[in-house]
Coordinates of C-alpha atoms and ligand atoms in Angstrom, one line a residue:
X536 CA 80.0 58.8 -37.9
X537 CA 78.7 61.8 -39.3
X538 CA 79.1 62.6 -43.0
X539 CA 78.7 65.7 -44.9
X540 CA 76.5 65.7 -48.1
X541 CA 78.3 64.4 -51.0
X542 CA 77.9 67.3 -53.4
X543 CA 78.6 65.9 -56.6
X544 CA 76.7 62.7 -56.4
X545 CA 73.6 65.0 -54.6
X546 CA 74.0 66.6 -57.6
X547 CA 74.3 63.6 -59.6
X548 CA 70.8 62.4 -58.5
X549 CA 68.6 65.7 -59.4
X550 CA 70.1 65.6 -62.8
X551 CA 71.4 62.5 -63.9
X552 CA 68.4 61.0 -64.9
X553 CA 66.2 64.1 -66.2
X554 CA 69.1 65.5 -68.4
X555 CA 69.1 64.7 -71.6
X556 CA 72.6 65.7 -72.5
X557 CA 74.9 64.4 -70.1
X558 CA 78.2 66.0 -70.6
X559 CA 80.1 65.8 -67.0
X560 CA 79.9 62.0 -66.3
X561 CA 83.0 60.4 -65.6
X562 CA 82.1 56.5 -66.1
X563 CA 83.0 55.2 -70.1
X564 CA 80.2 54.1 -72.6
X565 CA 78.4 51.3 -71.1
X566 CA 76.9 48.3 -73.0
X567 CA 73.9 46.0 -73.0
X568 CA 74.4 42.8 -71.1
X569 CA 73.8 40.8 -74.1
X570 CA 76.7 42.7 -76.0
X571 CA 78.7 41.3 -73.0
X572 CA 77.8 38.0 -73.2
X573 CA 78.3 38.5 -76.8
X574 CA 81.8 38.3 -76.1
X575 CA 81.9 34.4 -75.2
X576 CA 79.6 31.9 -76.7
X577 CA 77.5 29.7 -74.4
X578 CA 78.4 32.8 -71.5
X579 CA 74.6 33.4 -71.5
X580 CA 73.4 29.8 -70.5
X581 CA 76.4 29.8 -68.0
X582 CA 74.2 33.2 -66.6
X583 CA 71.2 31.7 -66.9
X584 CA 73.0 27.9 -64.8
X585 CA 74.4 30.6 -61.7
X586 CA 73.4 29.9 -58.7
X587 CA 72.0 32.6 -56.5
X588 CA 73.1 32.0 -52.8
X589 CA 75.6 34.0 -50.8
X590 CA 79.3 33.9 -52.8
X591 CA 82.4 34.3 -51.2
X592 CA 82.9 37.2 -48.9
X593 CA 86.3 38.4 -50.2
X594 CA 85.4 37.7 -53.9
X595 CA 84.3 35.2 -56.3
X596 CA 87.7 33.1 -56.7
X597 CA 87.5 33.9 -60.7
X598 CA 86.9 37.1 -60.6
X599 CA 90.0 37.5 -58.6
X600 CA 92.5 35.5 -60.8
X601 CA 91.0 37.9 -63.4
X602 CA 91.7 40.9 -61.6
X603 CA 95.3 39.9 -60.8
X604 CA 96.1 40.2 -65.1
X605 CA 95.9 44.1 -64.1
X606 CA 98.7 43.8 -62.0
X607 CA 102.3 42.9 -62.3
X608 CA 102.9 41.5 -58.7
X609 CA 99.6 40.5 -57.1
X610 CA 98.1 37.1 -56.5
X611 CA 94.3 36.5 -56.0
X612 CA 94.4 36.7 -52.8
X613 CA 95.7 39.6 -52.4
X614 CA 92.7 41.1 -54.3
X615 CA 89.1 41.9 -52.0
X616 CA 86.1 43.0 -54.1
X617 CA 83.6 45.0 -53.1
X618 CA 80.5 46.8 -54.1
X619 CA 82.0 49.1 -56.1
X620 CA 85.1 51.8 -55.2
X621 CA 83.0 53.4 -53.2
X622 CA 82.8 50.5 -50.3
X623 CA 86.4 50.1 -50.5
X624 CA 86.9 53.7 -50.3
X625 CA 84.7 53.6 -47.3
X626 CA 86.0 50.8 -45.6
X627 CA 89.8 51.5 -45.8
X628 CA 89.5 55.0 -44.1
X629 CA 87.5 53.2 -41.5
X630 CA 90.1 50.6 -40.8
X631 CA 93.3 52.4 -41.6
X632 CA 92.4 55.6 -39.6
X633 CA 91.6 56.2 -36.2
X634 CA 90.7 59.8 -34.3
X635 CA 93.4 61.9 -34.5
X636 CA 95.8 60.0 -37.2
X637 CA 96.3 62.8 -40.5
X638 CA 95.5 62.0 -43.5
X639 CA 97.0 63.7 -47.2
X640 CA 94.5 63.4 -49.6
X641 CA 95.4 64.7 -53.6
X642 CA 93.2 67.7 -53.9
X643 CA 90.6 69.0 -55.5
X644 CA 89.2 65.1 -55.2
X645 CA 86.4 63.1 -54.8
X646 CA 84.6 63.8 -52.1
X647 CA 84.7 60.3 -50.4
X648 CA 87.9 59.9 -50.6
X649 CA 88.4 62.7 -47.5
X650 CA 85.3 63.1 -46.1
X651 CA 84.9 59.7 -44.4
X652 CA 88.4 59.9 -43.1
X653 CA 87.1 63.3 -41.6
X654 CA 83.9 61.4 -40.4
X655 CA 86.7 59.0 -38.6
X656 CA 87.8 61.6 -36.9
X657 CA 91.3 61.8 -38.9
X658 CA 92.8 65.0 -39.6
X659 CA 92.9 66.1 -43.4
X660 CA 95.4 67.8 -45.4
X661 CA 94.6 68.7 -49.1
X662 CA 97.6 68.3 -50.8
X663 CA 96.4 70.8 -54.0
X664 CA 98.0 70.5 -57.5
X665 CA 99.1 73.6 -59.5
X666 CA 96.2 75.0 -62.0
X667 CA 98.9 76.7 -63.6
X668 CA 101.2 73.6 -64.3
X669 CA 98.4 71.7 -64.9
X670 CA 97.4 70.5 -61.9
X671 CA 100.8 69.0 -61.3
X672 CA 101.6 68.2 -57.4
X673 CA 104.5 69.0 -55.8
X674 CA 106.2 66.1 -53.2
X675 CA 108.3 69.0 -51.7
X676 CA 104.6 70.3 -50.3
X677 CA 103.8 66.5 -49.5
X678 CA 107.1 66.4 -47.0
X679 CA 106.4 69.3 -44.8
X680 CA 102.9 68.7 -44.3
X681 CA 104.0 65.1 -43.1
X682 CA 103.9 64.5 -39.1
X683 CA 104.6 61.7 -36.9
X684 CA 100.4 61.3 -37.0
X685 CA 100.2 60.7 -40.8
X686 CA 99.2 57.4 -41.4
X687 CA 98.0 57.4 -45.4
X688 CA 98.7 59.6 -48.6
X689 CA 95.9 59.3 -51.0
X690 CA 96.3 59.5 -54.3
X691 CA 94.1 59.3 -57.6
X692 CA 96.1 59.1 -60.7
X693 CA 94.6 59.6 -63.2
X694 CA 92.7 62.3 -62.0
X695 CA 89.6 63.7 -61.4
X696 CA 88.6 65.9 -61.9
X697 CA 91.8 67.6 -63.6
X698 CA 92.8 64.6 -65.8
X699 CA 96.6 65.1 -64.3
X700 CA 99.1 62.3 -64.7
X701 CA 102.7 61.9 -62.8
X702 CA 105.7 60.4 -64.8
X703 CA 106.8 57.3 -63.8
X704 CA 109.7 58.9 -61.6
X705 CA 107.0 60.8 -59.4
X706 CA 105.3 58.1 -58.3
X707 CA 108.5 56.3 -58.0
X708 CA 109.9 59.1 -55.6
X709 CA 106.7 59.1 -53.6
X710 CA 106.5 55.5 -53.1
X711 CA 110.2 56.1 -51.3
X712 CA 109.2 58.4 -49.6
X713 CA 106.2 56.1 -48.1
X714 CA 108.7 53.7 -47.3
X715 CA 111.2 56.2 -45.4
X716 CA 108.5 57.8 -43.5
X717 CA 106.1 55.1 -43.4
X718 CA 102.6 55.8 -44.1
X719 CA 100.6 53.6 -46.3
X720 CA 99.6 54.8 -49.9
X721 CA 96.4 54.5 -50.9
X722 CA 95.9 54.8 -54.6
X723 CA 92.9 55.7 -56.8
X724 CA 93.6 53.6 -59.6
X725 CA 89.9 53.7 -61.0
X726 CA 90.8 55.8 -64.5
X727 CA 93.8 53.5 -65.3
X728 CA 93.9 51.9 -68.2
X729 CA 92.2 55.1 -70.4
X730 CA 96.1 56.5 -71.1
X731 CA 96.0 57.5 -74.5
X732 CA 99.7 56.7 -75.2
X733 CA 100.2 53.7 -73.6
X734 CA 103.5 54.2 -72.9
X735 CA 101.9 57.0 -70.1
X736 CA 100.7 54.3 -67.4
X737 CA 101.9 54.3 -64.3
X738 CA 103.3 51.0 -62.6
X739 CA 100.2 50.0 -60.0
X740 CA 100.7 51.5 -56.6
X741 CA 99.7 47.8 -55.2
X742 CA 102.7 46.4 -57.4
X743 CA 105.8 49.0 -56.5
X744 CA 104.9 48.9 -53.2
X745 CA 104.4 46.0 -50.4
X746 CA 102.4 48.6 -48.0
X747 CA 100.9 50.3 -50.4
X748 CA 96.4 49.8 -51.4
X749 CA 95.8 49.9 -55.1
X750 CA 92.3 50.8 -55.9
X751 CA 90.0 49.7 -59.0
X752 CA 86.3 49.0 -60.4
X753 CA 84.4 48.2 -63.5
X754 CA 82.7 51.2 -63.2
X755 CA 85.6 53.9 -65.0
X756 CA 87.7 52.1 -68.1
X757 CA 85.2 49.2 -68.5
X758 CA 82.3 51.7 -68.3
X759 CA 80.4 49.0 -66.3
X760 CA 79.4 50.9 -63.2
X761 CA 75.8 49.3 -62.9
X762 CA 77.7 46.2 -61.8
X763 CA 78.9 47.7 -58.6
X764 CA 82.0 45.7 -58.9
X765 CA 85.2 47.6 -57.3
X766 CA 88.2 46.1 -55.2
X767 CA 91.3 46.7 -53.8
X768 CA 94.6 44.8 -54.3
X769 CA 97.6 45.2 -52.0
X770 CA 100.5 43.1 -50.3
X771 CA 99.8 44.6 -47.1
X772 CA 98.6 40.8 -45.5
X773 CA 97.7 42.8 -42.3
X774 CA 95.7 45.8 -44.1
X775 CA 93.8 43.1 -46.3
X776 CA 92.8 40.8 -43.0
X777 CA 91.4 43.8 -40.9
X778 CA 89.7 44.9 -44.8
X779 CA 88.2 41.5 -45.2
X780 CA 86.3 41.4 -41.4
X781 CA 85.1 44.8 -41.7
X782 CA 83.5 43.8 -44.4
X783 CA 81.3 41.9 -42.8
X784 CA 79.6 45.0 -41.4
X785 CA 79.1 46.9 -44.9
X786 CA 77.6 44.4 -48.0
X787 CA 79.3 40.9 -46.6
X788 CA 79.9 39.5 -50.2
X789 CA 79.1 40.5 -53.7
X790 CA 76.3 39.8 -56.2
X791 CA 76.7 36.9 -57.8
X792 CA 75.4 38.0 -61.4
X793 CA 77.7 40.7 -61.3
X794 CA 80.6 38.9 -60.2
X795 CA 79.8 36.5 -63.2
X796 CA 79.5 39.1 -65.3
X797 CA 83.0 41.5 -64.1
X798 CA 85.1 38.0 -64.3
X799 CA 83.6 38.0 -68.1
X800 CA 84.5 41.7 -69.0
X801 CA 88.0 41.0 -67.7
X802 CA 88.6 38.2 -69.9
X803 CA 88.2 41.0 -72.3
X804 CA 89.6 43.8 -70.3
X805 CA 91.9 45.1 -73.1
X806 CA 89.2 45.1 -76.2
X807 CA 86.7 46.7 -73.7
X808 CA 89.4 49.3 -72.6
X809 CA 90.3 50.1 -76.4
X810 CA 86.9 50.2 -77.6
X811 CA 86.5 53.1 -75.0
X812 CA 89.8 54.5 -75.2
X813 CA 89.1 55.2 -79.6
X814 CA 85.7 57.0 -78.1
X815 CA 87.8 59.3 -75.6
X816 CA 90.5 59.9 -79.0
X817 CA 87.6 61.1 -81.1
X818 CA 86.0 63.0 -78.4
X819 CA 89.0 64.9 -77.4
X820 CA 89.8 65.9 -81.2
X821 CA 86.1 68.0 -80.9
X822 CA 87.1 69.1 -77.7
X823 CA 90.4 70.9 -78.8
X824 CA 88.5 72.5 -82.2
X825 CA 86.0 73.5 -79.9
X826 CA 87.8 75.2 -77.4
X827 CA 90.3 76.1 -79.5
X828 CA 87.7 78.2 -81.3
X829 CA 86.4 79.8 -77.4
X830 CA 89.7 81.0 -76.2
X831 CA 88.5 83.8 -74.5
X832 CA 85.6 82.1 -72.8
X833 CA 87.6 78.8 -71.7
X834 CA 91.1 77.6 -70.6
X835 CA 91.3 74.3 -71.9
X836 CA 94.3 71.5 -71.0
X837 CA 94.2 68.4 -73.2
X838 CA 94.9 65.2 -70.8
X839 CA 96.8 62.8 -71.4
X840 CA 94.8 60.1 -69.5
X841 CA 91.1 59.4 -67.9
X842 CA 87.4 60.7 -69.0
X843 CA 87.3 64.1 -67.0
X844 CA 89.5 67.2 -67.4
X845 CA 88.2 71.0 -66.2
X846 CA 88.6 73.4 -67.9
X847 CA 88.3 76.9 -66.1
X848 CA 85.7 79.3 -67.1
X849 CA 87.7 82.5 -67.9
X850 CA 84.2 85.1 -67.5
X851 CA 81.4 85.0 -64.9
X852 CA 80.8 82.5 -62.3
X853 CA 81.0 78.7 -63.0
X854 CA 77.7 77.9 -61.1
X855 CA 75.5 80.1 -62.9
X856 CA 77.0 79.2 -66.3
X857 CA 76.2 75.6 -65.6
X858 CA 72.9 76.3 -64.6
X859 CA 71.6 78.2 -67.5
X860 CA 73.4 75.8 -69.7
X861 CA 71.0 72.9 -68.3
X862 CA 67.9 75.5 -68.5
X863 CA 68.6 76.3 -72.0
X864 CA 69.8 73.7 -73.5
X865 CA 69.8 70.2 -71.0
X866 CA 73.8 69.8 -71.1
X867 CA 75.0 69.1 -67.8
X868 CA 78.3 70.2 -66.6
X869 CA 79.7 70.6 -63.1
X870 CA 80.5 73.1 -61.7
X871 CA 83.9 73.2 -59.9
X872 CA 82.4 74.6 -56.8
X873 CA 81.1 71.2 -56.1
X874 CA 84.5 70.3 -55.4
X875 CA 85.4 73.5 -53.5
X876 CA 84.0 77.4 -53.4
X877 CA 87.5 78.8 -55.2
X878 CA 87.2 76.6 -58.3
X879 CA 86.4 78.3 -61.4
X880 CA 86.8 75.5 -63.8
X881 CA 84.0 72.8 -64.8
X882 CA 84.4 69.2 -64.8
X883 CA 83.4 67.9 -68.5
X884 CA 83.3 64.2 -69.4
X885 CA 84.2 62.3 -72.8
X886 CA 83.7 58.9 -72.3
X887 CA 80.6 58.4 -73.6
X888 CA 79.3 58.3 -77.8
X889 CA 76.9 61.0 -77.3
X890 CA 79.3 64.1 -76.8
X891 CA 79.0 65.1 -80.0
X892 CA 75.5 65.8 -79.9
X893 CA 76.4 67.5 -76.2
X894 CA 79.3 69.4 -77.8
X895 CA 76.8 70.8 -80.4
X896 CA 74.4 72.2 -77.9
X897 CA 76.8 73.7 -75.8
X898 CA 78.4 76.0 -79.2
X899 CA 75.0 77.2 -79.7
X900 CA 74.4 78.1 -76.1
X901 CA 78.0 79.8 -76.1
X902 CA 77.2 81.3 -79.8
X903 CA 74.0 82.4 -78.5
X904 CA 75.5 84.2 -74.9
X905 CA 78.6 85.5 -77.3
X906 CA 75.9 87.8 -79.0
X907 CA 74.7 89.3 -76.3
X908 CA 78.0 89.8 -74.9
Ligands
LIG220 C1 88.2 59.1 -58.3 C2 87.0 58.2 -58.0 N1 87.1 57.3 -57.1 C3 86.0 56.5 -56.8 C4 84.8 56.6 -57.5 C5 83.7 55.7 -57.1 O1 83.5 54.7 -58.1 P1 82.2 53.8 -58.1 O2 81.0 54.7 -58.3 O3 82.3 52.9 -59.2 O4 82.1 53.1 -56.8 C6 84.7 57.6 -58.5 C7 83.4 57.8 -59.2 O5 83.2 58.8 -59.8 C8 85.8 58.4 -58.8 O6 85.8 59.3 -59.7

């Protein structure tokens, strides 16, 4: 299979680690492993008593019961972990596609998520949101670019890099629709559970529907992403066997301190997910004065979910604005092009407790450029 370059995360390793103000990332403030095992008493001499052999190819039997409390409808095993989203993202297009199925993928999006169904050979459709209804898709476009040969819809709610959330009834409406028609859903899930009203999260794809692949990871609410935990949980029995063999090929099981370690975070899924949900609310109240003071430099669309959102750039072009952002002032943003050559907009981040210091930087490099405008 041949892959293109995966821009963002090429990206993504020149800067990530050399940049002092990271302002684009999409992960949630991480923690310390002993603030983790902080959460339990004796949890750290149960780390230090794990064994370190092979563990369980479809999962750690634990860490799956713990998974299942994010879901309404699915049992533990009908949960397979993997090393992060990424595998699973991997190893689905590889078993669900074949050359010459099509594939719908929620655009602009992550690059994975349709360039190794390309790399299978599958045929892909972007199915774009509206910038000017912020980012909201339309399922009338969905239907007529369905054929006989679509075999999956991907979707990744909340989004990135837009931040756009469906009602309820959308999702509804398109899980019908999978039904009627009859191609599987596969479902980005990995933001859910950073809705600021809580009243705003959507029902798991995994849980409305029985064909349907539900996609999550430590990495995004939990902001635990050096675990490389992810998994998918679905119904589909025959989807989930084929899943579980191809495995086998890719890491074969997980690593056992992380496994301990994810199983421990879930037991606290809700504190952990709070504690990074009041970070987003504080970050998002500088975000609106700030823009809100740069109207004529920036469109700016609060979201209503998620860590990302993009604002759009309203004068000169997004990549050189990011660049001489980092050379001035070592704030990262990315640019939109990374995602496709028409995007104006910028992918910022507000997970993480440093933005403010981010956020000040970037007002005196847009000060700064205002004066010489
Ligand atoms: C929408 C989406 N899916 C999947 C992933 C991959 O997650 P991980 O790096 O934890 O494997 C990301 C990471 O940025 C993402 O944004």
């Amino acid at each position: 299979m041949k892959l293109d370059p995966f821009r963002l995360e090429r990206y993504f390793a020149q800067h990530e680690f050399a940049t002092p103000y990271l302002l684009c990332s999409s992960d949630c403030e991480s923690m310390v492993v002993s603030d983790l095992l902080a959460f339990e008493p004796g949890a750290d001499e149960r780390l230090s008593a794990l064994w370190l052999g092979y563990t369980e190819s479809i999962g750690n039997p634990a860490l799956r019961q713990a998974i299942t409390t994010l879901y309404e409808h699915i049992t533990a095993d009908q949960v397979l972990v993997h090393a992060g989203a990424e595998e699973a993202i991997f190893n689905f297009m590889n078993v669900a596609l074949s050359p010459g199925d099509h594939v719908v993928v929620h655009a602009p999006y992550y690059q994975s998520l349709g360039e190794v169904a390309h790399g299978v050979g599958a045929d892909v459709t972007r199915w774009q949101g509206d910038p000017e209804r912020g980012w909201e898709l339309d399922l009338e476009v969905l239907k007529s670019a369905l054929t006989d040969r679509t075999k999956a819809v991907v979707v990744n709610f909340p989004h990135n890099p837009t931040g756009f959330l469906p009602t309820s009834e959308f999702v509804q409406e398109l899980s019908a629709l999978s039904d009627r028609h009859g191609f599987v859903i596969f479902s980005d899930e990995v933001y859910r559970g950073l809705e600021l009203d809580p009243s705003d999260r959507l029902p798991a794809f995994a849980d409305m529907n029985d064909r349907a692949v539900s996609l999550g990871v430590m990495s995004k609410t939990y902001g635990l992403a050096g675990l490389r935990i992810g998994w998918i949980a679905t119904r589909n029995d025959r989807l989930f066997r084929e899943l579980a063999a191809f495995k086998d090929y890719t890491t074969i099981c997980n690593s056992a301190p992380s496994e301990f370690l994810a199983t421990l975070a879930l037991g606290h899924a809700d504190a952990i997910a709070e504690r990074n949900r009041q970070i987003i609310r504080s970050n998002l109240n500088r975000l609106d004065l700030f823009f809100g003071a740069h109207t004529e430099m920036f469109a700016w669309e609060r979201p209503k979910a998620g860590s990302v959102a993009f604002p759009t750039l309203l004068q000169g072009p997004v990549d050189e604005f990011c660049s001489d952002l980092l050379k001035k002032k070592g704030v990262l943003l990315l640019p939109g092009t990374l995602y496709g050559p028409e995007f104006k907009s910028f992918r910022i981040g507000f997970g993480r407790r440093n933005l403010p210091d981010s956020l000040d930087r970037l007002e005196q490099y847009v000060r700064g450029s205002g004066d010489k405008r």
